[in-house]
C-alpha cells in the first residue's frame, strides 16, 4: 500500500524541489498585464509536466483571462474521481527592497525555500503533481483512483475564468471530491483541514473634485480636495471599535455553532506570541467581544490596500489633485453574499460622501464565503492520511482568506471539498520573503499520496 509511491517520492525529493524552483522562476503575476506571457509560460510548464507524469487529455483551456490547465486519468472504472485544484498565478512581489533574495530567484535558507509563490500556491500545487507522479510510478503508469486536475492562473485576481468554466461545464468535471491544496496549518506539526473560507468583495472608490490638478496656493480654500474627501469616507466606514458602519452589513451573518466556538477555544493559540511574531504591531485591533481566531476567520472585515494618485514622489509638490483613488476590500462570512454586501457598501459610500466631490465605487472582483461540511467519508480519509504522516490528529479551522472557486465547486459540481494545506503561519503569503518549509513540501506530497490512494479504496 503506497509503499513504492512513498519510496519514489522520498528518492526524488531533490528533483521535486529543483523542478519547483524552475516553476517559481516564472513570474506569473496574474494582476499585471505586462506579465500575461509569463502566466501562460507557467501554464505550459505545468501542462508539460502533467503530460510527462502520465495524465491524459492534458490541455490549456482558454478563458476570458488567463488559461486553465486541465488533465485527467480516468482508467479506474468503479472507483471515485478526485478533482485536484491549485493555482499557478502569484501576487505581485512588491515591495521589492524588503526581499532578502529576489522574489523570482528561489533560494534555500534555514530549511525553507524563499520565492513569490513558494507556498501560495506553486509549491502546494507541485506537491499534488509529485504525489500523482509517485502513484503513476507505483501502479505502472496507472493510478489507484480516477483523477482530474484543474488549475487556474487567476485565483489571485478573483478567478472569473475558472468560475465561468465550472458553471458551464459541470459534466466535464464530474468528480466525487475536490482536493484543494492552498491553505495553511494552524501551527507547525499540526495537521489541519480548513473547513471554511471567507468571501470577499474587492472594490475601488474614485473621488473627483476639480476638472484638473490645481496649484494649492492659488486654489486652496475654494477647490475641494479629493484625498481629504476620500480620507473622510474611509474614516466613516468603521467606528473606533473596528465595527463596520455600513447599515445592515452584519444582518445575514450566520454565527459559528457552539461546537465550533468550543473547538476554537481548544486550539493552541497564544495571543501575545501571535502579536509579536506574526503581526509585529504594538497592539492587535478588531471587534470587541470576539476572540482573535473569530476575528480573523469568522467575522467580516474591511481593509484599505492602497490610495494611488496625487503626488507621492520624493520632495514636495503643492498640488490639489483632481482625483483620488482607494482600493478597499471586505471579507465576508457565511451567509453574507457578495452582491448584498456590495450594494450596502456602495449606497453607504454615497451617503457619507462630503460636498464638493463626486464619488464612484467599482466592484473589481468578488467571491462567496463557504463553510465546508465534515460529515463525508473523504474528511476521514484526509484525517487518516495526515495522521499516518504527521502522527497527530487533525484540527479543523476556518481560513480567513478566500479561494473563490471553492464555493463554485460545491454549488455547481456538488462535491465535498477537502482543503488540505501545508503552509505555515509565518510563510509570508502575499508579503516580502514568502517561503515554504521544505519539510512540509515533502510531507505534503506523502500526505496527498496516501489521501489519493485511500480515495480509490
Ligand atoms: N491561498 C490563498 C487563500 C488562503 C490563504 C486561504 C490562507 C486560507 C488560508 C489565496 O491564494 C488567496 O490569497 N486568495 C485571495 C483571493 C482574492 C484575491 C479573491 C485572498 O484571500 O486575498
Ligand atoms: Mn493561494
Ligand atoms: Mn494568494
Short mmCIF file of C-alpha atoms and ligand atoms in Angstrom, two decimals:
data_model
loop_
_atom_site.label_atom_id
_atom_site.label_comp_id
_atom_site.label_asym_id
_atom_site.label_seq_id
_atom_site.Cartn_x
_atom_site.Cartn_y
_atom_site.Cartn_z
CA UNK A 1 0.00 0.00 0.00
CA UNK A 2 1.63 3.17 -1.27
CA UNK A 3 4.97 1.91 -0.10
CA UNK A 4 6.54 2.21 -3.52
CA UNK A 5 4.97 5.60 -4.13
CA UNK A 6 6.31 6.90 -0.82
CA UNK A 7 9.70 5.44 -1.64
CA UNK A 8 9.69 7.03 -5.06
CA UNK A 9 8.75 10.39 -3.51
CA UNK A 10 11.49 10.04 -0.91
CA UNK A 11 14.11 9.16 -3.51
CA UNK A 12 13.10 12.03 -5.75
CA UNK A 13 12.79 14.81 -3.19
CA UNK A 14 15.77 16.74 -4.54
CA UNK A 15 14.42 16.51 -8.04
CA UNK A 16 10.96 17.67 -6.97
CA UNK A 17 12.47 20.69 -5.25
CA UNK A 18 14.64 21.53 -8.25
CA UNK A 19 11.58 21.39 -10.52
CA UNK A 20 9.64 23.58 -8.12
CA UNK A 21 12.44 26.14 -8.29
CA UNK A 22 12.16 26.20 -12.04
CA UNK A 23 8.39 26.74 -11.76
CA UNK A 24 8.99 29.55 -9.25
CA UNK A 25 11.36 31.34 -11.61
CA UNK A 26 8.44 32.15 -13.91
CA UNK A 27 6.96 35.47 -12.70
CA UNK A 28 3.33 34.53 -13.32
CA UNK A 29 1.80 37.64 -11.75
CA UNK A 30 -1.81 37.50 -12.84
CA UNK A 31 -2.81 41.05 -11.99
CA UNK A 32 -0.10 42.75 -14.07
CA UNK A 33 -0.88 42.88 -17.82
CA UNK A 34 2.86 43.03 -18.62
CA UNK A 35 3.22 39.53 -17.20
CA UNK A 36 0.48 37.86 -19.24
CA UNK A 37 3.07 35.92 -21.26
CA UNK A 38 4.75 34.72 -18.05
CA UNK A 39 1.42 33.50 -16.74
CA UNK A 40 0.99 31.49 -19.94
CA UNK A 41 4.54 30.21 -19.66
CA UNK A 42 3.74 28.84 -16.20
CA UNK A 43 0.60 27.20 -17.60
CA UNK A 44 2.62 25.48 -20.32
CA UNK A 45 5.29 24.42 -17.82
CA UNK A 46 2.59 22.81 -15.68
CA UNK A 47 0.80 21.18 -18.61
CA UNK A 48 4.07 19.69 -19.90
CA UNK A 49 4.74 18.12 -16.51
CA UNK A 50 1.19 16.74 -16.22
CA UNK A 51 1.70 15.08 -19.60
CA UNK A 52 5.10 13.76 -18.67
CA UNK A 53 3.94 12.07 -15.45
CA UNK A 54 1.15 10.23 -17.26
CA UNK A 55 -2.02 12.29 -17.24
CA UNK A 56 -4.18 12.19 -20.34
CA UNK A 57 -6.18 14.80 -22.22
CA UNK A 58 -3.81 17.48 -20.97
CA UNK A 59 -4.62 20.86 -22.44
CA UNK A 60 -4.86 24.56 -21.81
CA UNK A 61 -8.42 25.81 -21.69
CA UNK A 62 -8.70 29.42 -22.76
CA UNK A 63 -10.85 31.76 -20.68
CA UNK A 64 -11.70 35.45 -20.70
CA UNK A 65 -8.43 35.87 -18.78
CA UNK A 66 -5.52 33.52 -18.16
CA UNK A 67 -5.77 29.89 -19.29
CA UNK A 68 -6.83 26.92 -17.20
CA UNK A 69 -4.68 23.80 -17.21
CA UNK A 70 -6.59 20.53 -17.39
CA UNK A 71 -5.56 16.88 -17.40
CA UNK A 72 -7.18 13.63 -16.32
CA UNK A 73 -6.67 9.93 -15.83
CA UNK A 74 -9.95 8.06 -15.72
CA UNK A 75 -8.86 4.46 -16.10
CA UNK A 76 -10.17 3.10 -12.80
CA UNK A 77 -13.82 2.25 -13.51
CA UNK A 78 -15.99 1.96 -10.44
CA UNK A 79 -13.59 3.99 -8.32
CA UNK A 80 -14.01 7.53 -7.08
CA UNK A 81 -12.81 10.54 -9.03
CA UNK A 82 -10.77 13.22 -7.30
CA UNK A 83 -10.65 16.72 -8.76
CA UNK A 84 -7.27 18.23 -7.87
CA UNK A 85 -7.11 22.01 -7.83
CA UNK A 86 -4.33 24.55 -7.44
CA UNK A 87 -3.38 27.93 -8.88
CA UNK A 88 -0.21 28.74 -10.77
CA UNK A 89 -0.51 32.53 -10.64
CA UNK A 90 1.07 34.64 -7.93
CA UNK A 91 0.68 38.02 -6.27
CA UNK A 92 2.95 40.93 -7.22
CA UNK A 93 6.25 40.79 -5.30
CA UNK A 94 6.49 44.39 -4.19
CA UNK A 95 7.90 45.99 -2.07
CA UNK A 96 10.99 44.58 -3.75
CA UNK A 97 13.54 46.17 -1.46
CA UNK A 98 12.27 44.17 1.51
CA UNK A 99 13.13 40.81 -0.03
CA UNK A 100 16.37 39.27 1.29
CA UNK A 101 16.75 37.47 -2.05
CA UNK A 102 14.98 38.31 -5.33
CA UNK A 103 11.37 37.01 -5.44
CA UNK A 104 11.78 35.06 -8.65
CA UNK A 105 15.18 33.58 -7.86
CA UNK A 106 14.25 30.83 -5.40
CA UNK A 107 16.84 30.05 -2.73
CA UNK A 108 17.02 27.72 0.25
CA UNK A 109 17.66 29.19 3.69
CA UNK A 110 17.06 27.55 7.09
CA UNK A 111 15.11 24.65 5.67
CA UNK A 112 12.80 26.91 3.70
CA UNK A 113 12.51 27.78 0.06
CA UNK A 114 12.04 31.51 -0.50
CA UNK A 115 10.27 32.90 -3.55
CA UNK A 116 6.99 34.52 -4.52
CA UNK A 117 4.57 31.64 -4.96
CA UNK A 118 6.66 29.20 -2.87
CA UNK A 119 3.66 28.30 -0.71
CA UNK A 120 0.88 30.25 -2.46
CA UNK A 121 0.40 28.26 -4.47
CA UNK A 122 3.04 26.84 -6.80
CA UNK A 123 4.71 24.78 -4.07
CA UNK A 124 1.42 23.30 -2.92
CA UNK A 125 0.28 22.67 -6.48
CA UNK A 126 3.59 20.94 -7.18
CA UNK A 127 3.01 18.65 -4.17
CA UNK A 128 -0.10 17.34 -5.90
CA UNK A 129 1.74 16.85 -9.17
CA UNK A 130 4.54 14.98 -7.42
CA UNK A 131 2.08 12.82 -5.47
CA UNK A 132 0.40 11.85 -8.74
CA UNK A 133 3.76 11.13 -10.33
CA UNK A 134 4.72 8.83 -7.46
CA UNK A 135 1.41 6.96 -7.73
CA UNK A 136 1.82 6.56 -11.50
CA UNK A 137 5.24 5.06 -10.77
CA UNK A 138 3.92 2.62 -8.19
CA UNK A 139 0.99 1.48 -10.29
CA UNK A 140 2.90 1.01 -13.54
CA UNK A 141 1.53 4.01 -15.43
CA UNK A 142 -1.92 3.75 -13.85
CA UNK A 143 -3.49 5.30 -10.78
CA UNK A 144 -5.41 3.68 -7.93
CA UNK A 145 -8.15 6.29 -8.32
CA UNK A 146 -9.60 8.45 -11.09
CA UNK A 147 -8.18 11.93 -11.20
CA UNK A 148 -8.94 15.20 -12.88
CA UNK A 149 -6.54 18.09 -12.46
CA UNK A 150 -7.84 21.61 -12.97
CA UNK A 151 -5.55 24.57 -12.28
CA UNK A 152 -6.10 28.25 -12.80
CA UNK A 153 -3.91 31.27 -13.44
CA UNK A 154 -6.10 33.98 -11.98
CA UNK A 155 -7.02 32.92 -8.47
CA UNK A 156 -5.22 35.97 -7.12
CA UNK A 157 -7.45 38.24 -9.20
CA UNK A 158 -10.77 36.67 -8.38
CA UNK A 159 -10.88 33.53 -10.54
CA UNK A 160 -13.51 34.65 -13.02
CA UNK A 161 -12.38 32.37 -15.85
CA UNK A 162 -12.50 29.18 -13.85
CA UNK A 163 -15.85 30.12 -12.32
CA UNK A 164 -17.35 30.52 -15.80
CA UNK A 165 -15.86 27.23 -16.93
CA UNK A 166 -17.14 25.33 -13.90
CA UNK A 167 -20.61 26.83 -14.29
CA UNK A 168 -20.76 25.96 -17.99
CA UNK A 169 -19.10 22.52 -18.00
CA UNK A 170 -20.03 20.69 -14.81
CA UNK A 171 -20.25 17.42 -16.76
CA UNK A 172 -16.64 17.69 -17.94
CA UNK A 173 -15.56 17.92 -14.32
CA UNK A 174 -17.63 15.13 -12.78
CA UNK A 175 -15.96 14.05 -9.58
CA UNK A 176 -16.72 12.69 -6.14
CA UNK A 177 -14.49 15.03 -4.20
CA UNK A 178 -12.27 18.04 -4.82
CA UNK A 179 -8.81 18.35 -3.29
CA UNK A 180 -7.55 21.89 -2.83
CA UNK A 181 -4.01 22.45 -1.52
CA UNK A 182 -3.84 26.20 -0.95
CA UNK A 183 -4.26 26.78 2.79
CA UNK A 184 -2.22 26.71 5.98
CA UNK A 185 -1.62 24.57 9.02
CA UNK A 186 -2.70 26.10 12.32
CA UNK A 187 0.80 25.69 13.68
CA UNK A 188 3.90 23.72 12.70
CA UNK A 189 3.48 19.95 13.05
CA UNK A 190 -0.29 20.26 13.46
CA UNK A 191 -2.15 18.73 10.51
CA UNK A 192 -5.03 20.99 9.62
CA UNK A 193 -8.11 20.82 7.47
CA UNK A 194 -9.60 24.12 6.50
CA UNK A 195 -13.38 23.93 6.87
CA UNK A 196 -14.38 27.41 5.86
CA UNK A 197 -13.20 30.34 3.79
CA UNK A 198 -14.22 33.94 3.83
CA UNK A 199 -15.73 35.50 0.75
CA UNK A 200 -14.72 38.92 -0.44
CA UNK A 201 -15.56 41.99 -2.41
CA UNK A 202 -12.63 43.95 -3.78
CA UNK A 203 -13.57 47.49 -4.70
CA UNK A 204 -12.27 50.87 -5.74
CA UNK A 205 -13.53 54.25 -4.62
CA UNK A 206 -12.78 57.08 -7.01
CA UNK A 207 -13.28 60.65 -5.85
CA UNK A 208 -13.20 63.57 -8.28
CA UNK A 209 -13.06 67.23 -7.42
CA UNK A 210 -11.78 69.94 -9.76
CA UNK A 211 -11.60 69.39 -13.51
CA UNK A 212 -7.80 69.32 -13.40
CA UNK A 213 -4.92 69.34 -10.90
CA UNK A 214 -4.62 72.82 -9.37
CA UNK A 215 -2.00 74.97 -7.63
CA UNK A 216 -2.80 74.60 -3.94
CA UNK A 217 -1.78 78.17 -3.18
CA UNK A 218 -3.93 79.74 -5.83
CA UNK A 219 -6.98 77.50 -5.37
CA UNK A 220 -6.59 76.11 -1.83
CA UNK A 221 -9.58 77.40 0.13
CA UNK A 222 -12.01 77.06 -2.76
CA UNK A 223 -11.24 73.85 -4.62
CA UNK A 224 -12.29 70.59 -2.94
CA UNK A 225 -9.52 68.13 -2.17
CA UNK A 226 -10.41 64.58 -3.26
CA UNK A 227 -7.87 62.98 -0.91
CA UNK A 228 -9.34 64.72 2.10
CA UNK A 229 -12.80 63.66 0.95
CA UNK A 230 -11.59 60.11 0.42
CA UNK A 231 -9.99 60.04 3.87
CA UNK A 232 -13.29 61.21 5.35
CA UNK A 233 -15.18 58.49 3.53
CA UNK A 234 -12.73 55.81 4.63
CA UNK A 235 -12.75 57.05 8.19
CA UNK A 236 -16.53 56.77 8.10
CA UNK A 237 -16.52 53.10 7.15
CA UNK A 238 -15.54 51.87 10.62
CA UNK A 239 -16.04 53.16 14.13
CA UNK A 240 -13.46 53.37 16.91
CA UNK A 241 -14.27 49.79 17.97
CA UNK A 242 -13.49 48.44 14.48
CA UNK A 243 -17.13 47.85 13.82
CA UNK A 244 -18.11 48.32 10.17
CA UNK A 245 -20.67 51.13 9.97
CA UNK A 246 -22.32 50.12 6.70
CA UNK A 247 -26.02 49.80 7.57
CA UNK A 248 -27.21 46.21 7.52
CA UNK A 249 -23.72 44.85 6.81
CA UNK A 250 -23.88 42.25 9.59
CA UNK A 251 -27.54 41.31 9.08
CA UNK A 252 -27.17 38.00 7.26
CA UNK A 253 -24.30 36.52 9.25
CA UNK A 254 -24.78 33.02 10.49
CA UNK A 255 -22.78 32.77 13.71
CA UNK A 256 -20.49 29.78 14.31
CA UNK A 257 -22.02 26.88 16.23
CA UNK A 258 -21.34 26.28 19.90
CA UNK A 259 -19.26 23.26 18.90
CA UNK A 260 -17.11 25.32 16.57
CA UNK A 261 -16.55 28.02 19.17
CA UNK A 262 -15.60 25.40 21.74
CA UNK A 263 -13.18 23.73 19.31
CA UNK A 264 -11.51 27.06 18.51
CA UNK A 265 -11.01 27.68 22.23
CA UNK A 266 -9.09 24.41 22.46
CA UNK A 267 -6.66 25.34 19.67
CA UNK A 268 -3.13 26.08 20.82
CA UNK A 269 -3.07 29.85 20.49
CA UNK A 270 -1.02 32.42 22.37
CA UNK A 271 -2.30 35.88 21.54
CA UNK A 272 0.78 37.74 22.73
CA UNK A 273 3.11 35.45 20.79
CA UNK A 274 0.93 35.93 17.72
CA UNK A 275 1.04 39.70 18.15
CA UNK A 276 4.80 39.77 18.47
CA UNK A 277 5.95 37.17 15.98
CA UNK A 278 3.29 37.16 13.29
CA UNK A 279 1.80 40.63 13.31
CA UNK A 280 4.57 42.66 14.95
CA UNK A 281 2.38 45.67 15.74
CA UNK A 282 2.19 47.48 19.10
CA UNK A 283 -1.34 46.15 19.65
CA UNK A 284 -3.93 43.99 17.95
CA UNK A 285 -7.14 45.62 16.78
CA UNK A 286 -10.56 44.26 15.92
CA UNK A 287 -14.13 43.95 17.07
CA UNK A 288 -14.75 43.87 20.79
CA UNK A 289 -16.26 40.68 22.16
CA UNK A 290 -14.67 38.34 19.63
CA UNK A 291 -11.50 36.29 20.03
CA UNK A 292 -8.62 36.76 17.59
CA UNK A 293 -9.42 33.43 15.96
CA UNK A 294 -13.01 34.52 15.40
CA UNK A 295 -11.94 37.94 14.15
CA UNK A 296 -9.56 36.54 11.54
CA UNK A 297 -11.78 33.74 10.27
CA UNK A 298 -15.42 34.04 11.24
CA UNK A 299 -16.09 37.79 11.24
CA UNK A 300 -16.31 40.16 8.28
CA UNK A 301 -13.58 42.77 7.91
CA UNK A 302 -12.83 45.87 5.87
CA UNK A 303 -9.36 46.88 4.75
CA UNK A 304 -7.73 49.54 2.61
CA UNK A 305 -4.92 48.31 0.38
CA UNK A 306 -3.64 51.49 -1.18
CA UNK A 307 -4.57 55.00 -2.20
CA UNK A 308 -2.96 55.73 -5.56
CA UNK A 309 -2.95 59.21 -7.02
CA UNK A 310 -1.80 62.73 -6.26
CA UNK A 311 1.85 63.45 -5.64
CA UNK A 312 3.81 60.66 -3.95
CA UNK A 313 7.32 61.26 -5.28
CA UNK A 314 10.33 62.42 -3.28
CA UNK A 315 10.26 66.04 -2.18
CA UNK A 316 7.25 68.32 -2.27
CA UNK A 317 4.71 69.40 -4.85
CA UNK A 318 1.96 71.83 -3.97
CA UNK A 319 -0.98 70.48 -5.87
CA UNK A 320 -4.65 69.80 -5.29
CA UNK A 321 -5.14 66.58 -7.26
CA UNK A 322 -8.21 66.36 -9.46
CA UNK A 323 -8.92 62.83 -8.34
CA UNK A 324 -8.10 60.27 -5.66
CA UNK A 325 -8.47 56.52 -5.60
CA UNK A 326 -8.65 53.93 -2.84
CA UNK A 327 -8.60 50.16 -3.09
CA UNK A 328 -10.90 48.78 -0.42
CA UNK A 329 -11.88 45.18 0.22
CA UNK A 330 -14.21 43.44 2.61
CA UNK A 331 -14.03 39.82 3.77
CA UNK A 332 -17.40 38.13 4.06
CA UNK A 333 -18.55 35.25 6.20
CA UNK A 334 -21.46 32.81 5.86
CA UNK A 335 -24.33 33.73 4.99
CA UNK A 336 -23.39 37.12 3.61
CA UNK A 337 -23.47 37.46 -0.17
CA UNK A 338 -21.05 39.47 -2.25
CA UNK A 339 -23.91 41.13 -4.14
CA UNK A 340 -25.72 42.14 -0.96
CA UNK A 341 -22.57 43.39 0.73
CA UNK A 342 -21.54 45.45 -2.29
CA UNK A 343 -24.94 47.05 -2.64
CA UNK A 344 -25.00 48.15 1.01
CA UNK A 345 -21.42 49.39 0.83
CA UNK A 346 -21.87 51.38 -2.39
CA UNK A 347 -25.01 53.07 -1.06
CA UNK A 348 -23.32 53.97 2.22
CA UNK A 349 -20.26 55.43 0.49
CA UNK A 350 -22.54 57.79 -1.45
CA UNK A 351 -24.37 58.67 1.73
CA UNK A 352 -21.22 59.73 3.59
CA UNK A 353 -19.51 61.47 0.68
CA UNK A 354 -18.66 65.06 1.63
CA UNK A 355 -19.72 68.01 -0.50
CA UNK A 356 -17.75 69.31 -3.46
CA UNK A 357 -16.79 65.98 -4.98
CA UNK A 358 -18.30 63.17 -6.99
CA UNK A 359 -17.73 59.66 -5.79
CA UNK A 360 -17.84 56.44 -7.75
CA UNK A 361 -17.44 52.90 -6.42
CA UNK A 362 -16.47 49.96 -8.60
CA UNK A 363 -16.50 46.23 -7.88
CA UNK A 364 -13.23 44.68 -9.09
CA UNK A 365 -13.93 41.10 -8.10
CA UNK A 366 -15.85 39.06 -5.62
CA UNK A 367 -16.19 35.59 -4.15
CA UNK A 368 -18.69 33.94 -1.82
CA UNK A 369 -17.93 32.67 1.69
CA UNK A 370 -18.11 28.94 2.35
CA UNK A 371 -18.39 26.57 5.26
CA UNK A 372 -17.36 23.08 4.40
CA UNK A 373 -19.20 20.06 5.71
CA UNK A 374 -17.17 17.49 7.61
CA UNK A 375 -19.75 14.70 7.54
CA UNK A 376 -18.46 12.96 4.43
CA UNK A 377 -16.12 9.96 4.18
CA UNK A 378 -13.40 11.94 2.40
CA UNK A 379 -12.78 14.03 5.51
CA UNK A 380 -11.98 10.88 7.46
CA UNK A 381 -9.69 9.70 4.66
CA UNK A 382 -7.84 13.03 4.79
CA UNK A 383 -7.54 12.84 8.57
CA UNK A 384 -6.22 9.28 8.37
CA UNK A 385 -3.72 10.12 5.63
CA UNK A 386 -2.35 13.05 7.61
CA UNK A 387 -2.22 11.01 10.80
CA UNK A 388 -0.07 8.45 9.04
CA UNK A 389 2.46 11.11 8.04
CA UNK A 390 2.32 13.58 10.95
CA UNK A 391 1.37 11.18 13.75
CA UNK A 392 -1.13 13.69 15.06
CA UNK A 393 -4.85 14.27 15.00
CA UNK A 394 -6.06 16.86 12.54
CA UNK A 395 -7.55 20.14 13.71
CA UNK A 396 -10.39 21.79 11.81
CA UNK A 397 -10.19 25.55 11.36
CA UNK A 398 -11.78 28.13 9.13
CA UNK A 399 -9.40 30.04 6.88
CA UNK A 400 -9.61 33.81 6.88
CA UNK A 401 -8.54 34.03 3.25
CA UNK A 402 -10.60 33.41 0.16
CA UNK A 403 -10.41 30.90 -2.68
CA UNK A 404 -13.32 31.90 -4.89
CA UNK A 405 -13.61 28.61 -6.78
CA UNK A 406 -14.25 26.53 -3.66
CA UNK A 407 -17.84 27.75 -3.37
CA UNK A 408 -18.36 27.16 -7.08
CA UNK A 409 -17.14 23.56 -6.78
CA UNK A 410 -19.71 22.99 -4.04
CA UNK A 411 -22.53 24.75 -5.86
CA UNK A 412 -22.04 23.58 -9.44
CA UNK A 413 -20.22 20.26 -9.09
CA UNK A 414 -21.94 19.31 -5.84
CA UNK A 415 -18.76 17.74 -4.49
CA UNK A 416 -17.33 17.92 -0.99
CA UNK A 417 -14.11 19.90 -0.93
CA UNK A 418 -11.05 18.87 1.07
CA UNK A 419 -8.81 21.84 1.87
CA UNK A 420 -5.59 20.13 2.87
CA UNK A 421 -2.86 22.74 3.11
CA UNK A 422 0.69 22.70 4.39
CA UNK A 423 1.65 26.37 4.63
CA UNK A 424 2.80 27.71 7.99
CA UNK A 425 1.54 30.81 9.78
CA UNK A 426 4.84 32.65 9.17
CA UNK A 427 5.14 31.82 5.47
CA UNK A 428 4.58 35.46 4.41
CA UNK A 429 1.86 34.89 1.85
CA UNK A 430 1.44 37.95 -0.39
CA UNK A 431 4.26 39.65 1.56
CA UNK A 432 8.01 40.03 1.08
CA UNK A 433 10.10 36.88 1.72
CA UNK A 434 7.35 34.37 1.05
CA UNK A 435 8.59 30.88 1.85
CA UNK A 436 7.60 27.26 2.05
CA UNK A 437 9.02 24.98 4.74
CA UNK A 438 10.75 22.30 2.67
CA UNK A 439 9.92 19.52 5.13
CA UNK A 440 6.24 20.42 4.68
CA UNK A 441 6.62 20.24 0.92
CA UNK A 442 7.84 16.65 1.28
CA UNK A 443 5.37 15.60 3.97
CA UNK A 444 2.62 17.25 1.96
CA UNK A 445 3.49 15.06 -1.03
CA UNK A 446 3.33 11.98 1.19
CA UNK A 447 0.02 13.02 2.75
CA UNK A 448 -1.50 13.56 -0.68
CA UNK A 449 -0.22 10.18 -1.91
CA UNK A 450 -1.98 8.46 0.98
CA UNK A 451 -5.13 10.53 0.64
CA UNK A 452 -5.46 9.90 -3.11
CA UNK A 453 -4.83 6.23 -2.70
CA UNK A 454 -7.44 5.95 0.05
CA UNK A 455 -9.97 7.73 -2.16
CA UNK A 456 -9.68 4.81 -4.57
CA UNK A 457 -10.01 2.17 -1.90
N1 LIG B 1 -4.29 30.71 -0.78
C1 LIG B 1 -4.90 31.96 -0.57
C2 LIG B 1 -6.09 31.92 0.36
C3 LIG B 1 -5.87 31.38 1.73
C4 LIG B 1 -4.69 31.56 2.41
C5 LIG B 1 -6.89 30.70 2.36
C6 LIG B 1 -4.51 31.04 3.68
C7 LIG B 1 -6.73 30.21 3.62
C8 LIG B 1 -5.55 30.38 4.29
C9 LIG B 1 -5.33 32.52 -1.90
O1 LIG B 1 -4.34 32.42 -2.89
C10 LIG B 1 -5.59 33.99 -1.77
O2 LIG B 1 -4.70 34.70 -1.40
N2 LIG B 1 -6.75 34.40 -2.17
C11 LIG B 1 -7.07 35.76 -2.30
C12 LIG B 1 -8.32 35.77 -3.08
C13 LIG B 1 -8.79 37.05 -3.59
C14 LIG B 1 -7.74 37.83 -4.33
C15 LIG B 1 -10.02 36.85 -4.42
C16 LIG B 1 -7.24 36.40 -0.93
O3 LIG B 1 -7.69 35.73 0.00
O4 LIG B 1 -6.90 37.57 -0.81
MN1 LIG B 2 -3.50 30.60 -2.90
MN1 LIG B 3 -2.92 34.14 -2.51
#
